[in-house]
Amino acid sequence: MSPRRTLPLVPVQGTGSIAPSPAVVERLHSLPLQTVDNISAAFPGIPVEEIRTASHFQNIRLLSTATCAMRCGYPGDDTVWCHNEGMIRNGLRDADLDALRATVAGIRRERGITQVTLAGLEPRLSDDFVRFIAHLRADGIAKISLVSHGLKLLDWLERLKDAGLSDIVLSVQAFEREAYADIMGHDAFPNALKVIDLAVAIGMPVAINRVLLRGFHDDIPGFLDWIDRRRLRVRLYDVMWMPRQDDQWLRNHISWQEITHLWSGRTERITVWTYGLPGRVNMVWWLRGGASIETNLNYPRTQHTAPVCQNCRVKDACLEGWMGCGIRITPDLKATGCVLRPDLALPLTTSDGRYVEASRLDEYVAGTDHRNSWESPCCSTANASFFPASSPTTPSPSPSPARPWNTARRSS
């Protein structure tokens, strides 16, 4: 076991190229399940229901902080695979929650958003954060989810639920204590189990996020038995390729598609959601015992339906797609559409303290309003600090609350 407690605040990254190597592209494009028809053919005895939608996820992903105590990385290597929500870890000051609330209110009115996910990186827990959740519910947000590693949740979960938190998503990258510590950098597996048990006890829906790594998936059968007994949902993700990490990714990548035999025999039906933008396909495998497994059809050639993606240098290895998790808002009040292209972030406040025009945000969300940045390479000179090799950048100042959202209606 080699916990990463001694890593620098900004994770050490690899030294390879910015664009994916041919070997990376070949591996991603050779995965057998690329379409819904592939799924139906591969599992003929399992009913498949398809739900299509033309729009992106109707969700706002709020990042109140850019800090995290975890160091989710490749075992035996100092390279961190976590995409940090597209932010420089510890490179931004925590969000002004009043300004963040006002921003959400404006977007909610203009776009009919009713769901918020509180993420990035490990959401801070405080009395102000509890009040923030209560305010979001009072403002008309119907569902509020919290993504967390759970390090401090035992003391806060009941208060968060009382304030209006709808559910939690717990990141657990291994279901064995030593492997958990080796991957995530903290010996906190027993705490994660206690958080899950507490959530179940107080009636808080809980899902588990897990990124698959080669050589660290032998615990999956026991893991499935465990979630079945608790009727939980687990989200299994392929590790995302990151610029300059070709070698590490190739050594450690294993797709959920390679281990479907572990749960296909206990699956009673499959539901597939296909999103026109970003062209993303989500699947849920409903197990007979009551649990479920969520996966993504990560096929880059079909995930890049937004115009901004067409000339991007990293599109052949990008597993998220434009607005793949909905509208992501960083602590400095910027909208970001791609975790691999932070250079495309849109400031939501102007220099004179006003919010961006609603029509401009519409164009941004659609991936059509990026002027000359369409062909700019990921991690260009202007964006070289996204994958720094040494010390963290100076934190940017906290955003100041702006005047009310511009009331211009959306363009047709």
CSV table of C-alpha atoms in Angstrom, one decimal:
chain,number,residue,atom,x,y,z
A,1,MET,CA,0.0,0.0,0.0
A,2,SER,CA,1.4,3.4,-0.9
A,3,PRO,CA,-0.9,6.2,0.2
A,4,ARG,CA,-0.4,9.6,-1.5
A,5,ARG,CA,-0.6,11.8,1.5
A,6,THR,CA,2.8,13.3,0.6
A,7,LEU,CA,2.0,14.5,-2.9
A,8,PRO,CA,2.1,18.2,-3.6
A,9,LEU,CA,-1.1,20.2,-3.6
A,10,VAL,CA,-1.1,20.3,-7.4
A,11,PRO,CA,-0.9,16.7,-8.6
A,12,VAL,CA,2.2,15.6,-10.5
A,13,GLN,CA,1.2,14.8,-14.1
A,14,GLY,CA,2.7,12.7,-16.9
A,15,THR,CA,5.1,14.0,-19.5
A,16,GLY,CA,3.6,12.7,-22.8
A,17,SER,CA,1.8,14.6,-25.5
A,18,ILE,CA,-1.3,16.8,-25.3
A,19,ALA,CA,-3.2,15.0,-28.0
A,20,PRO,CA,-4.0,11.3,-27.5
A,21,SER,CA,-1.6,8.8,-29.0
A,22,PRO,CA,-2.7,6.4,-31.7
A,23,ALA,CA,-2.6,3.6,-29.2
A,24,VAL,CA,-5.1,5.4,-26.9
A,25,VAL,CA,-7.4,6.2,-29.8
A,26,GLU,CA,-7.3,2.6,-31.0
A,27,ARG,CA,-8.1,1.2,-27.6
A,28,LEU,CA,-11.1,3.5,-27.2
A,29,HIS,CA,-12.4,2.9,-30.7
A,30,SER,CA,-12.1,-0.8,-30.5
A,31,LEU,CA,-14.5,-1.3,-27.6
A,32,PRO,CA,-17.3,-3.6,-28.9
A,33,LEU,CA,-20.3,-1.8,-27.4
A,34,GLN,CA,-20.7,1.5,-29.3
A,35,THR,CA,-24.4,1.8,-30.0
A,36,VAL,CA,-27.8,0.6,-28.6
A,37,ASP,CA,-28.0,-2.0,-31.3
A,38,ASN,CA,-24.7,-3.4,-30.1
A,39,ILE,CA,-26.1,-3.7,-26.6
A,40,SER,CA,-29.3,-5.5,-27.8
A,41,ALA,CA,-27.2,-7.9,-29.9
A,42,ALA,CA,-24.7,-8.7,-27.1
A,43,PHE,CA,-27.4,-9.4,-24.5
A,44,PRO,CA,-30.3,-10.9,-26.5
A,45,GLY,CA,-32.0,-12.3,-23.4
A,46,ILE,CA,-32.3,-8.9,-21.6
A,47,PRO,CA,-35.0,-6.4,-22.6
A,48,VAL,CA,-33.6,-3.0,-23.6
A,49,GLU,CA,-35.6,0.1,-23.3
A,50,GLU,CA,-34.3,3.3,-25.0
A,51,ILE,CA,-35.2,6.8,-24.0
A,52,ARG,CA,-34.1,9.6,-26.4
A,53,THR,CA,-33.7,13.3,-25.6
A,54,ALA,CA,-32.5,16.0,-27.9
A,55,SER,CA,-31.1,18.3,-25.2
A,56,HIS,CA,-28.2,18.1,-22.8
A,57,PHE,CA,-28.7,17.2,-19.2
A,58,GLN,CA,-31.1,19.5,-17.5
A,59,ASN,CA,-28.8,19.9,-14.5
A,60,ILE,CA,-26.4,22.5,-13.0
A,61,ARG,CA,-23.2,21.2,-11.5
A,62,LEU,CA,-22.0,23.6,-8.8
A,63,LEU,CA,-18.3,23.5,-7.8
A,64,SER,CA,-18.0,25.4,-4.5
A,65,THR,CA,-14.3,24.7,-4.0
A,66,ALA,CA,-11.3,23.5,-6.0
A,67,THR,CA,-9.7,21.8,-3.0
A,68,CYS,CA,-9.7,18.1,-2.1
A,69,ALA,CA,-7.8,16.0,0.4
A,70,MET,CA,-7.9,12.9,-1.8
A,71,ARG,CA,-5.2,12.1,-4.4
A,72,CYS,CA,-7.0,9.6,-6.7
A,73,GLY,CA,-4.2,8.3,-8.8
A,74,TYR,CA,-2.6,5.3,-10.5
A,75,PRO,CA,-1.3,2.8,-7.9
A,76,GLY,CA,2.5,2.9,-7.7
A,77,ASP,CA,2.7,6.1,-9.7
A,78,ASP,CA,2.5,9.8,-8.7
A,79,THR,CA,0.2,10.6,-11.6
A,80,VAL,CA,-3.3,11.6,-10.6
A,81,TRP,CA,-6.0,10.5,-13.0
A,82,CYS,CA,-8.8,12.6,-11.4
A,83,HIS,CA,-9.8,15.3,-13.9
A,84,ASN,CA,-10.4,17.8,-11.0
A,85,GLU,CA,-13.6,19.0,-12.7
A,86,GLY,CA,-11.4,20.8,-15.2
A,87,MET,CA,-9.9,23.0,-12.5
A,88,ILE,CA,-6.4,23.5,-11.1
A,89,ARG,CA,-6.5,21.8,-7.7
A,90,ASN,CA,-6.2,24.3,-4.9
A,91,GLY,CA,-5.9,27.0,-7.6
A,92,LEU,CA,-9.1,28.8,-6.9
A,93,ARG,CA,-10.6,30.3,-3.7
A,94,ASP,CA,-13.9,28.9,-2.5
A,95,ALA,CA,-17.0,30.3,-4.1
A,96,ASP,CA,-19.0,33.1,-2.6
A,97,LEU,CA,-22.2,31.2,-1.9
A,98,ASP,CA,-24.4,34.3,-2.2
A,99,ALA,CA,-23.0,35.0,-5.7
A,100,LEU,CA,-23.4,31.3,-6.6
A,101,ARG,CA,-27.0,31.2,-5.4
A,102,ALA,CA,-27.8,34.3,-7.5
A,103,THR,CA,-26.2,32.7,-10.5
A,104,VAL,CA,-28.2,29.5,-10.1
A,105,ALA,CA,-31.4,31.5,-9.7
A,106,GLY,CA,-30.8,33.3,-13.0
A,107,ILE,CA,-30.0,30.2,-15.0
A,108,ARG,CA,-33.0,28.4,-13.4
A,109,ARG,CA,-35.4,31.0,-14.5
A,110,GLU,CA,-34.1,31.2,-18.0
A,111,ARG,CA,-33.6,27.5,-18.7
A,112,GLY,CA,-36.1,25.8,-16.4
A,113,ILE,CA,-33.4,24.0,-14.4
A,114,THR,CA,-34.8,22.1,-11.4
A,115,GLN,CA,-31.8,19.9,-10.4
A,116,VAL,CA,-28.4,20.9,-8.9
A,117,THR,CA,-25.4,18.7,-8.2
A,118,LEU,CA,-23.0,19.9,-5.5
A,119,ALA,CA,-19.6,18.7,-6.5
A,120,GLY,CA,-15.9,19.7,-6.9
A,121,LEU,CA,-13.8,18.7,-5.6
A,122,GLU,CA,-14.8,17.6,-2.0
A,123,PRO,CA,-17.7,20.0,-1.2
A,124,ARG,CA,-16.9,22.0,1.9
A,125,LEU,CA,-19.2,21.4,4.8
A,126,SER,CA,-20.2,24.3,7.1
A,127,ASP,CA,-23.2,26.0,8.5
A,128,ASP,CA,-23.1,28.3,5.5
A,129,PHE,CA,-23.2,25.3,3.2
A,130,VAL,CA,-26.2,23.9,5.0
A,131,ARG,CA,-28.0,27.3,4.6
A,132,PHE,CA,-27.0,27.3,1.0
A,133,ILE,CA,-28.8,24.1,0.4
A,134,ALA,CA,-31.9,25.4,2.1
A,135,HIS,CA,-31.8,28.5,0.0
A,136,LEU,CA,-31.6,26.5,-3.2
A,137,ARG,CA,-34.7,24.5,-2.2
A,138,ALA,CA,-36.5,27.8,-1.4
A,139,ASP,CA,-35.5,29.1,-4.8
A,140,GLY,CA,-37.3,26.3,-6.6
A,141,ILE,CA,-34.6,23.6,-7.0
A,142,ALA,CA,-36.5,20.3,-6.6
A,143,LYS,CA,-33.5,18.0,-6.4
A,144,ILE,CA,-30.1,18.6,-4.9
A,145,SER,CA,-27.4,15.9,-5.0
A,146,LEU,CA,-24.1,15.9,-3.2
A,147,VAL,CA,-21.0,14.2,-4.7
A,148,SER,CA,-18.5,13.5,-1.9
A,149,HIS,CA,-15.7,11.2,-0.7
A,150,GLY,CA,-17.5,11.3,2.7
A,151,LEU,CA,-14.6,12.2,4.8
A,152,LYS,CA,-16.7,14.5,7.1
A,153,LEU,CA,-20.2,13.5,6.2
A,154,LEU,CA,-20.9,11.4,9.3
A,155,ASP,CA,-21.2,14.6,11.4
A,156,TRP,CA,-23.2,16.5,8.7
A,157,LEU,CA,-25.5,14.2,6.8
A,158,GLU,CA,-28.6,14.5,8.9
A,159,ARG,CA,-28.4,18.3,8.9
A,160,LEU,CA,-27.9,18.3,5.2
A,161,LYS,CA,-30.9,16.1,4.7
A,162,ASP,CA,-33.0,18.4,7.0
A,163,ALA,CA,-31.9,21.4,4.9
A,164,GLY,CA,-33.2,19.8,1.7
A,165,LEU,CA,-30.4,17.6,0.3
A,166,SER,CA,-32.1,14.9,-1.9
A,167,ASP,CA,-29.4,12.3,-2.2
A,168,ILE,CA,-25.6,11.7,-2.0
A,169,VAL,CA,-23.2,10.1,-4.5
A,170,LEU,CA,-20.2,8.7,-2.7
A,171,SER,CA,-16.9,8.2,-4.5
A,172,VAL,CA,-15.5,4.7,-3.5
A,173,GLN,CA,-12.7,3.6,-5.9
A,174,ALA,CA,-12.2,0.2,-4.4
A,175,PHE,CA,-14.1,-2.1,-2.1
A,176,GLU,CA,-11.2,-3.3,-0.2
A,177,ARG,CA,-9.4,-1.2,2.4
A,178,GLU,CA,-5.8,-1.5,1.2
A,179,ALA,CA,-6.7,-1.0,-2.4
A,180,TYR,CA,-8.9,2.0,-1.5
A,181,ALA,CA,-6.0,3.7,0.3
A,182,ASP,CA,-3.6,2.9,-2.5
A,183,ILE,CA,-5.8,4.5,-5.1
A,184,MET,CA,-7.3,7.4,-3.2
A,185,GLY,CA,-4.5,8.3,-0.9
A,186,HIS,CA,-6.4,8.0,2.4
A,187,ASP,CA,-7.1,5.1,4.6
A,188,ALA,CA,-10.8,6.0,4.8
A,189,PHE,CA,-12.6,2.9,3.6
A,190,PRO,CA,-14.2,2.1,7.0
A,191,ASN,CA,-15.6,5.7,7.1
A,192,ALA,CA,-17.1,5.3,3.6
A,193,LEU,CA,-19.0,2.2,4.7
A,194,LYS,CA,-20.3,4.1,7.8
A,195,VAL,CA,-21.5,7.0,5.6
A,196,ILE,CA,-23.4,4.5,3.4
A,197,ASP,CA,-25.0,2.8,6.4
A,198,LEU,CA,-26.0,6.1,7.9
A,199,ALA,CA,-27.6,7.3,4.7
A,200,VAL,CA,-29.6,4.1,4.4
A,201,ALA,CA,-30.6,4.3,8.1
A,202,ILE,CA,-32.0,7.9,7.7
A,203,GLY,CA,-33.7,7.2,4.4
A,204,MET,CA,-31.2,9.2,2.2
A,205,PRO,CA,-30.8,7.7,-1.3
A,206,VAL,CA,-27.2,6.9,-1.9
A,207,ALA,CA,-25.3,5.9,-5.0
A,208,ILE,CA,-21.6,4.9,-5.4
A,209,ASN,CA,-19.2,6.3,-8.0
A,210,ARG,CA,-16.3,4.0,-8.9
A,211,VAL,CA,-13.6,4.4,-11.5
A,212,LEU,CA,-12.3,1.1,-12.8
A,213,LEU,CA,-8.5,0.3,-12.9
A,214,ARG,CA,-6.9,-2.8,-14.3
A,215,GLY,CA,-5.8,-5.1,-11.6
A,216,PHE,CA,-8.1,-3.5,-9.0
A,217,HIS,CA,-11.4,-5.0,-10.0
A,218,ASP,CA,-11.3,-8.5,-8.5
A,219,ASP,CA,-13.5,-7.3,-5.7
A,220,ILE,CA,-16.4,-6.6,-8.1
A,221,PRO,CA,-18.4,-9.9,-7.4
A,222,GLY,CA,-18.4,-9.3,-3.7
A,223,PHE,CA,-19.1,-5.6,-4.3
A,224,LEU,CA,-22.2,-6.5,-6.3
A,225,ASP,CA,-23.5,-8.9,-3.6
A,226,TRP,CA,-23.1,-6.0,-1.1
A,227,ILE,CA,-25.0,-3.4,-3.1
A,228,ASP,CA,-27.7,-6.0,-4.0
A,229,ARG,CA,-28.4,-6.5,-0.3
A,230,ARG,CA,-28.8,-2.8,0.2
A,231,ARG,CA,-30.6,-2.1,-3.1
A,232,LEU,CA,-28.0,0.6,-4.0
A,233,ARG,CA,-26.9,2.0,-7.4
A,234,VAL,CA,-23.3,1.9,-8.4
A,235,ARG,CA,-21.9,4.0,-11.3
A,236,LEU,CA,-18.9,2.3,-13.0
A,237,TYR,CA,-16.8,4.6,-15.0
A,238,ASP,CA,-13.8,3.9,-17.3
A,239,VAL,CA,-10.8,5.9,-16.2
A,240,MET,CA,-10.7,9.0,-18.3
A,241,TRP,CA,-7.7,9.7,-20.5
A,242,MET,CA,-5.9,12.9,-19.7
A,243,PRO,CA,-3.4,14.9,-21.7
A,244,ARG,CA,0.2,13.8,-21.1
A,245,GLN,CA,-0.9,10.5,-19.5
A,246,ASP,CA,-0.8,8.1,-22.5
A,247,ASP,CA,1.5,5.5,-20.9
A,248,GLN,CA,-0.2,5.5,-17.5
A,249,TRP,CA,-3.7,5.3,-19.0
A,250,LEU,CA,-2.8,2.4,-21.3
A,251,ARG,CA,-1.3,0.4,-18.5
A,252,ASN,CA,-4.3,0.9,-16.2
A,253,HIS,CA,-7.3,1.2,-18.4
A,254,ILE,CA,-10.0,-1.5,-18.3
A,255,SER,CA,-13.5,-0.9,-19.5
A,256,TRP,CA,-16.6,-2.0,-17.8
A,257,GLN,CA,-17.3,-3.6,-21.2
A,258,GLU,CA,-14.7,-6.2,-20.4
A,259,ILE,CA,-16.4,-7.4,-17.2
A,260,THR,CA,-20.1,-7.4,-18.0
A,261,HIS,CA,-20.2,-11.1,-17.5
A,262,LEU,CA,-20.0,-10.4,-13.7
A,263,TRP,CA,-23.5,-8.9,-13.7
A,264,SER,CA,-25.3,-9.6,-17.0
A,265,GLY,CA,-26.5,-13.0,-15.6
A,266,ARG,CA,-28.3,-11.2,-12.7
A,267,THR,CA,-29.7,-8.4,-14.9
A,268,GLU,CA,-33.5,-8.4,-15.6
A,269,ARG,CA,-33.6,-5.3,-17.9
A,270,ILE,CA,-31.5,-2.4,-19.3
A,271,THR,CA,-32.6,1.2,-19.7
A,272,VAL,CA,-30.7,3.4,-22.1
A,273,TRP,CA,-30.8,7.2,-22.2
A,274,THR,CA,-29.4,8.8,-25.4
A,275,TYR,CA,-28.7,12.5,-25.3
A,276,GLY,CA,-28.6,14.4,-28.7
A,277,LEU,CA,-26.2,16.9,-27.1
A,278,PRO,CA,-23.5,15.8,-26.1
A,279,GLY,CA,-24.3,12.6,-27.9
A,280,ARG,CA,-23.8,10.7,-24.7
A,281,VAL,CA,-25.4,7.3,-23.9
A,282,ASN,CA,-26.1,6.3,-20.3
A,283,MET,CA,-27.2,2.8,-19.4
A,284,VAL,CA,-28.7,1.3,-16.2
A,285,TRP,CA,-28.5,-2.4,-15.6
A,286,TRP,CA,-31.4,-3.3,-13.3
A,287,LEU,CA,-30.4,-6.3,-11.2
A,288,ARG,CA,-32.9,-8.8,-9.9
A,289,GLY,CA,-31.9,-8.3,-6.3
A,290,GLY,CA,-32.9,-4.6,-6.4
A,291,ALA,CA,-29.6,-2.9,-7.0
A,292,SER,CA,-28.5,-1.3,-10.3
A,293,ILE,CA,-25.3,-0.5,-12.2
A,294,GLU,CA,-25.0,2.6,-14.3
A,295,THR,CA,-22.4,2.8,-17.2
A,296,ASN,CA,-21.7,5.0,-20.1
A,297,LEU,CA,-21.2,4.1,-23.8
A,298,ASN,CA,-17.9,5.9,-24.0
A,299,TYR,CA,-17.4,6.1,-27.8
A,300,PRO,CA,-15.7,9.4,-28.7
A,301,ARG,CA,-16.8,9.4,-32.4
A,302,THR,CA,-20.5,9.7,-31.4
A,303,GLN,CA,-20.1,11.9,-28.4
A,304,HIS,CA,-19.0,15.1,-30.0
A,305,THR,CA,-22.2,16.5,-31.5
A,306,ALA,CA,-21.5,20.1,-30.5
A,307,PRO,CA,-19.8,22.4,-33.1
A,308,VAL,CA,-17.1,23.3,-30.7
A,309,CYS,CA,-15.9,19.7,-30.5
A,310,GLN,CA,-15.4,19.2,-34.3
A,311,ASN,CA,-11.9,20.6,-34.6
A,312,CYS,CA,-10.7,19.8,-31.0
A,313,ARG,CA,-7.3,18.0,-30.8
A,314,VAL,CA,-8.4,15.8,-28.0
A,315,LYS,CA,-11.9,14.8,-29.2
A,316,ASP,CA,-10.8,11.2,-30.2
A,317,ALA,CA,-10.1,10.5,-26.5
A,318,CYS,CA,-12.7,12.7,-24.7
A,319,LEU,CA,-15.2,10.5,-22.8
A,320,GLU,CA,-17.5,13.3,-21.6
A,321,GLY,CA,-18.5,15.4,-24.6
A,322,TRP,CA,-19.7,19.0,-24.5
A,323,MET,CA,-21.9,19.7,-21.5
A,324,GLY,CA,-21.6,16.0,-20.6
A,325,CYS,CA,-22.7,16.7,-17.0
A,326,GLY,CA,-24.9,19.7,-17.7
A,327,ILE,CA,-23.9,23.3,-17.0
A,328,ARG,CA,-20.8,23.1,-14.8
A,329,ILE,CA,-20.1,26.3,-12.8
A,330,THR,CA,-16.7,26.8,-11.1
A,331,PRO,CA,-16.0,28.7,-7.9
A,332,ASP,CA,-15.0,31.8,-9.8
A,333,LEU,CA,-18.4,31.9,-11.5
A,334,LYS,CA,-17.4,30.5,-14.9
A,335,ALA,CA,-19.4,28.1,-17.0
A,336,THR,CA,-17.3,25.2,-18.3
A,337,GLY,CA,-18.5,22.8,-21.0
A,338,CYS,CA,-15.6,20.3,-21.0
A,339,VAL,CA,-13.2,19.1,-18.3
A,340,LEU,CA,-10.4,18.8,-20.9
A,341,ARG,CA,-10.8,22.3,-22.3
A,342,PRO,CA,-10.9,24.9,-19.4
A,343,ASP,CA,-9.7,27.4,-22.0
A,344,LEU,CA,-13.3,27.5,-23.3
A,345,ALA,CA,-14.8,28.6,-20.0
A,346,LEU,CA,-17.4,31.4,-20.2
A,347,PRO,CA,-17.3,34.0,-17.4
A,348,LEU,CA,-20.9,34.5,-16.1
A,349,THR,CA,-20.2,37.9,-14.8
A,350,THR,CA,-18.9,41.0,-16.7
A,351,SER,CA,-16.3,43.5,-15.7
A,352,ASP,CA,-19.0,46.0,-14.6
A,353,GLY,CA,-20.7,43.5,-12.3
A,354,ARG,CA,-23.6,42.3,-14.5
A,355,TYR,CA,-24.4,38.7,-15.5
A,356,VAL,CA,-23.9,37.5,-19.0
A,357,GLU,CA,-26.7,37.8,-21.5
A,358,ALA,CA,-29.1,34.8,-21.4
A,359,SER,CA,-28.8,34.5,-25.2
A,360,ARG,CA,-25.0,34.3,-24.9
A,361,LEU,CA,-25.3,31.5,-22.4
A,362,ASP,CA,-27.7,29.7,-24.8
A,363,GLU,CA,-25.1,29.8,-27.5
A,364,TYR,CA,-22.4,28.7,-25.1
A,365,VAL,CA,-24.4,25.7,-24.0
A,366,ALA,CA,-25.1,24.7,-27.6
A,367,GLY,CA,-21.4,24.8,-28.3
A,368,THR,CA,-21.7,27.4,-31.1
A,369,ASP,CA,-20.2,30.6,-29.5
A,370,HIS,CA,-16.5,30.2,-29.1
A,371,ARG,CA,-15.1,32.6,-31.7
A,372,ASN,CA,-11.5,31.7,-32.4
A,373,SER,CA,-11.1,29.1,-29.7
A,374,TRP,CA,-12.7,26.3,-31.7
A,375,GLU,CA,-9.3,25.2,-33.0
A,376,SER,CA,-7.1,26.2,-30.1
A,377,PRO,CA,-5.3,23.1,-28.8
A,378,CYS,CA,-6.0,21.8,-25.3
A,379,CYS,CA,-3.3,23.1,-22.9
A,380,SER,CA,-2.1,25.8,-25.3
A,381,THR,CA,0.3,28.5,-24.1
A,382,ALA,CA,-2.6,30.4,-22.6
A,383,ASN,CA,-3.8,27.3,-20.8
A,384,ALA,CA,-0.5,25.6,-20.0
A,385,SER,CA,-1.2,25.8,-16.2
A,386,PHE,CA,-4.1,23.3,-16.5
A,387,PHE,CA,-1.6,20.4,-16.1
A,388,PRO,CA,1.2,22.1,-14.1
A,389,ALA,CA,4.4,20.2,-13.3
A,390,SER,CA,5.4,22.0,-10.1
A,391,SER,CA,3.9,24.5,-7.6
A,392,PRO,CA,0.2,25.6,-7.5
A,393,THR,CA,-0.8,28.9,-9.0
A,394,THR,CA,-1.8,31.9,-6.9
A,395,PRO,CA,-5.4,31.6,-6.0
A,396,SER,CA,-7.7,33.9,-7.9
A,397,PRO,CA,-9.8,36.4,-5.8
A,398,SER,CA,-13.3,35.3,-4.7
A,399,PRO,CA,-16.1,36.4,-7.0
A,400,SER,CA,-18.1,39.4,-5.8
A,401,PRO,CA,-21.9,39.1,-5.9
A,402,ALA,CA,-23.1,40.7,-9.1
A,403,ARG,CA,-26.3,42.6,-9.9
A,404,PRO,CA,-29.4,40.5,-10.8
A,405,TRP,CA,-29.3,38.3,-13.9
A,406,ASN,CA,-29.9,40.1,-17.1
A,407,THR,CA,-33.6,39.6,-17.9
A,408,ALA,CA,-33.3,39.3,-21.7
A,409,ARG,CA,-35.2,36.3,-22.8
A,410,ARG,CA,-33.6,33.4,-24.7
A,411,SER,CA,-33.3,33.7,-28.4
A,412,SER,CA,-35.4,31.2,-30.4
